[in-house]
């Protein structure tokens, strides 16, 4: 499983660099695939899965789908609060991002 987690981390890096190169839609597509696979491999409440979902929401917004990004962040906030607790630093970050 460690090899699979490493591969997923590398694929998320690729999504990030895809976004940095100006292809937000391509980054969102890659982030969606990684988030789905991380959910299967690590579980839906694992911090890496939640982080991948945050990257997906960010890329979705950068691709111009602001309403979609807001919805993804709102869903993520509920799941992060349940999984991590209301005072976790991810909750504070996501809560700020979803206020659009």
PDB file of C-alpha atoms in Angstrom:
ATOM      1  CA  UNK A   1       0.000   0.000   0.000  1.00  0.00           C
ATOM      2  CA  UNK A   2       2.933   2.360   0.585  1.00  0.00           C
ATOM      3  CA  UNK A   3       3.786   2.250  -3.131  1.00  0.00           C
ATOM      4  CA  UNK A   4       0.209   3.098  -4.044  1.00  0.00           C
ATOM      5  CA  UNK A   5       0.172   6.016  -1.573  1.00  0.00           C
ATOM      6  CA  UNK A   6       3.457   7.278  -3.055  1.00  0.00           C
ATOM      7  CA  UNK A   7       2.012   7.062  -6.573  1.00  0.00           C
ATOM      8  CA  UNK A   8      -1.077   8.984  -5.478  1.00  0.00           C
ATOM      9  CA  UNK A   9       1.122  11.667  -3.926  1.00  0.00           C
ATOM     10  CA  UNK A  10       3.063  11.980  -7.189  1.00  0.00           C
ATOM     11  CA  UNK A  11      -0.155  12.195  -9.190  1.00  0.00           C
ATOM     12  CA  UNK A  12      -1.376  14.988  -6.905  1.00  0.00           C
ATOM     13  CA  UNK A  13       1.921  16.802  -7.506  1.00  0.00           C
ATOM     14  CA  UNK A  14       1.296  16.442 -11.241  1.00  0.00           C
ATOM     15  CA  UNK A  15      -2.153  17.976 -10.767  1.00  0.00           C
ATOM     16  CA  UNK A  16      -0.581  20.873  -8.898  1.00  0.00           C
ATOM     17  CA  UNK A  17       2.002  21.511 -11.596  1.00  0.00           C
ATOM     18  CA  UNK A  18      -0.701  21.204 -14.233  1.00  0.00           C
ATOM     19  CA  UNK A  19      -2.511  24.044 -12.451  1.00  0.00           C
ATOM     20  CA  UNK A  20       0.714  26.055 -12.139  1.00  0.00           C
ATOM     21  CA  UNK A  21       1.260  25.728 -15.890  1.00  0.00           C
ATOM     22  CA  UNK A  22      -2.095  27.406 -16.511  1.00  0.00           C
ATOM     23  CA  UNK A  23      -4.265  24.351 -17.179  1.00  0.00           C
ATOM     24  CA  UNK A  24      -6.747  24.574 -14.297  1.00  0.00           C
ATOM     25  CA  UNK A  25      -9.304  22.342 -16.026  1.00  0.00           C
ATOM     26  CA  UNK A  26      -6.689  19.629 -16.540  1.00  0.00           C
ATOM     27  CA  UNK A  27      -5.616  20.011 -12.922  1.00  0.00           C
ATOM     28  CA  UNK A  28      -9.198  19.627 -11.724  1.00  0.00           C
ATOM     29  CA  UNK A  29      -9.580  16.459 -13.781  1.00  0.00           C
ATOM     30  CA  UNK A  30      -6.379  14.992 -12.322  1.00  0.00           C
ATOM     31  CA  UNK A  31      -7.311  16.060  -8.778  1.00  0.00           C
ATOM     32  CA  UNK A  32     -10.751  14.440  -9.113  1.00  0.00           C
ATOM     33  CA  UNK A  33      -9.164  11.141 -10.116  1.00  0.00           C
ATOM     34  CA  UNK A  34      -6.697  11.254  -7.220  1.00  0.00           C
ATOM     35  CA  UNK A  35      -9.383  12.211  -4.694  1.00  0.00           C
ATOM     36  CA  UNK A  36     -11.567   9.293  -5.803  1.00  0.00           C
ATOM     37  CA  UNK A  37      -8.689   6.829  -5.641  1.00  0.00           C
ATOM     38  CA  UNK A  38      -7.445   8.127  -2.287  1.00  0.00           C
ATOM     39  CA  UNK A  39     -10.930   7.630  -0.911  1.00  0.00           C
ATOM     40  CA  UNK A  40     -10.821   3.991  -1.999  1.00  0.00           C
ATOM     41  CA  UNK A  41      -7.244   3.332  -0.816  1.00  0.00           C
ATOM     42  CA  UNK A  42      -7.074   5.408   2.370  1.00  0.00           C
ATOM     43  CA  UNK A  43     -10.736   5.921   3.228  1.00  0.00           C
ATOM     44  CA  UNK A  44     -12.974   8.941   2.777  1.00  0.00           C
ATOM     45  CA  UNK A  45     -12.025  10.555   6.110  1.00  0.00           C
ATOM     46  CA  UNK A  46      -8.247  10.219   5.802  1.00  0.00           C
ATOM     47  CA  UNK A  47      -6.485  13.615   5.886  1.00  0.00           C
ATOM     48  CA  UNK A  48      -4.803  12.922   2.524  1.00  0.00           C
ATOM     49  CA  UNK A  49      -8.188  12.193   0.944  1.00  0.00           C
ATOM     50  CA  UNK A  50      -9.616  15.383   2.419  1.00  0.00           C
ATOM     51  CA  UNK A  51      -6.575  17.299   1.164  1.00  0.00           C
ATOM     52  CA  UNK A  52      -7.075  15.912  -2.336  1.00  0.00           C
ATOM     53  CA  UNK A  53     -10.684  17.060  -2.238  1.00  0.00           C
ATOM     54  CA  UNK A  54      -9.521  20.526  -1.210  1.00  0.00           C
ATOM     55  CA  UNK A  55      -7.144  20.597  -4.172  1.00  0.00           C
ATOM     56  CA  UNK A  56     -10.012  19.532  -6.417  1.00  0.00           C
ATOM     57  CA  UNK A  57     -12.206  22.368  -5.134  1.00  0.00           C
ATOM     58  CA  UNK A  58      -9.398  24.883  -5.634  1.00  0.00           C
ATOM     59  CA  UNK A  59      -8.696  23.680  -9.172  1.00  0.00           C
ATOM     60  CA  UNK A  60     -12.398  23.702  -9.980  1.00  0.00           C
ATOM     61  CA  UNK A  61     -12.600  27.356  -8.986  1.00  0.00           C
ATOM     62  CA  UNK A  62      -9.432  28.229 -10.877  1.00  0.00           C
ATOM     63  CA  UNK A  63     -10.960  26.612 -13.976  1.00  0.00           C
ATOM     64  CA  UNK A  64     -13.808  29.116 -13.756  1.00  0.00           C
ATOM     65  CA  UNK A  65     -16.458  26.982 -12.080  1.00  0.00           C
ATOM     66  CA  UNK A  66     -16.903  29.129  -8.985  1.00  0.00           C
ATOM     67  CA  UNK A  67     -20.268  27.693  -8.005  1.00  0.00           C
ATOM     68  CA  UNK A  68     -18.884  24.166  -8.335  1.00  0.00           C
ATOM     69  CA  UNK A  69     -15.864  25.061  -6.212  1.00  0.00           C
ATOM     70  CA  UNK A  70     -18.057  26.581  -3.537  1.00  0.00           C
ATOM     71  CA  UNK A  71     -20.212  23.444  -3.448  1.00  0.00           C
ATOM     72  CA  UNK A  72     -17.140  21.189  -3.211  1.00  0.00           C
ATOM     73  CA  UNK A  73     -15.736  23.283  -0.356  1.00  0.00           C
ATOM     74  CA  UNK A  74     -19.091  23.285   1.461  1.00  0.00           C
ATOM     75  CA  UNK A  75     -19.296  19.464   1.245  1.00  0.00           C
ATOM     76  CA  UNK A  76     -15.666  19.173   2.288  1.00  0.00           C
ATOM     77  CA  UNK A  77     -16.199  21.405   5.308  1.00  0.00           C
ATOM     78  CA  UNK A  78     -18.957  19.114   6.598  1.00  0.00           C
ATOM     79  CA  UNK A  79     -16.826  15.998   6.095  1.00  0.00           C
ATOM     80  CA  UNK A  80     -13.681  17.563   7.579  1.00  0.00           C
ATOM     81  CA  UNK A  81     -15.545  18.785  10.637  1.00  0.00           C
ATOM     82  CA  UNK A  82     -16.965  15.315  11.210  1.00  0.00           C
ATOM     83  CA  UNK A  83     -13.619  13.551  10.638  1.00  0.00           C
ATOM     84  CA  UNK A  84     -11.176  15.985  12.233  1.00  0.00           C
ATOM     85  CA  UNK A  85     -13.163  18.067  14.713  1.00  0.00           C
ATOM     86  CA  UNK A  86     -14.296  21.688  14.531  1.00  0.00           C
ATOM     87  CA  UNK A  87     -11.017  23.250  15.706  1.00  0.00           C
ATOM     88  CA  UNK A  88      -8.628  21.423  13.361  1.00  0.00           C
ATOM     89  CA  UNK A  89      -6.558  23.769  11.181  1.00  0.00           C
ATOM     90  CA  UNK A  90      -7.995  22.262   7.965  1.00  0.00           C
ATOM     91  CA  UNK A  91     -11.479  23.227   9.150  1.00  0.00           C
ATOM     92  CA  UNK A  92     -10.432  26.815   9.662  1.00  0.00           C
ATOM     93  CA  UNK A  93      -8.855  26.942   6.178  1.00  0.00           C
ATOM     94  CA  UNK A  94     -11.767  25.248   4.409  1.00  0.00           C
ATOM     95  CA  UNK A  95     -14.335  27.300   6.292  1.00  0.00           C
ATOM     96  CA  UNK A  96     -12.652  30.472   5.045  1.00  0.00           C
ATOM     97  CA  UNK A  97     -12.439  29.145   1.467  1.00  0.00           C
ATOM     98  CA  UNK A  98     -16.103  28.130   1.301  1.00  0.00           C
ATOM     99  CA  UNK A  99     -17.540  31.508   2.324  1.00  0.00           C
ATOM    100  CA  UNK A 100     -17.466  32.964  -1.194  1.00  0.00           C
TER     101      UNK A 100
END
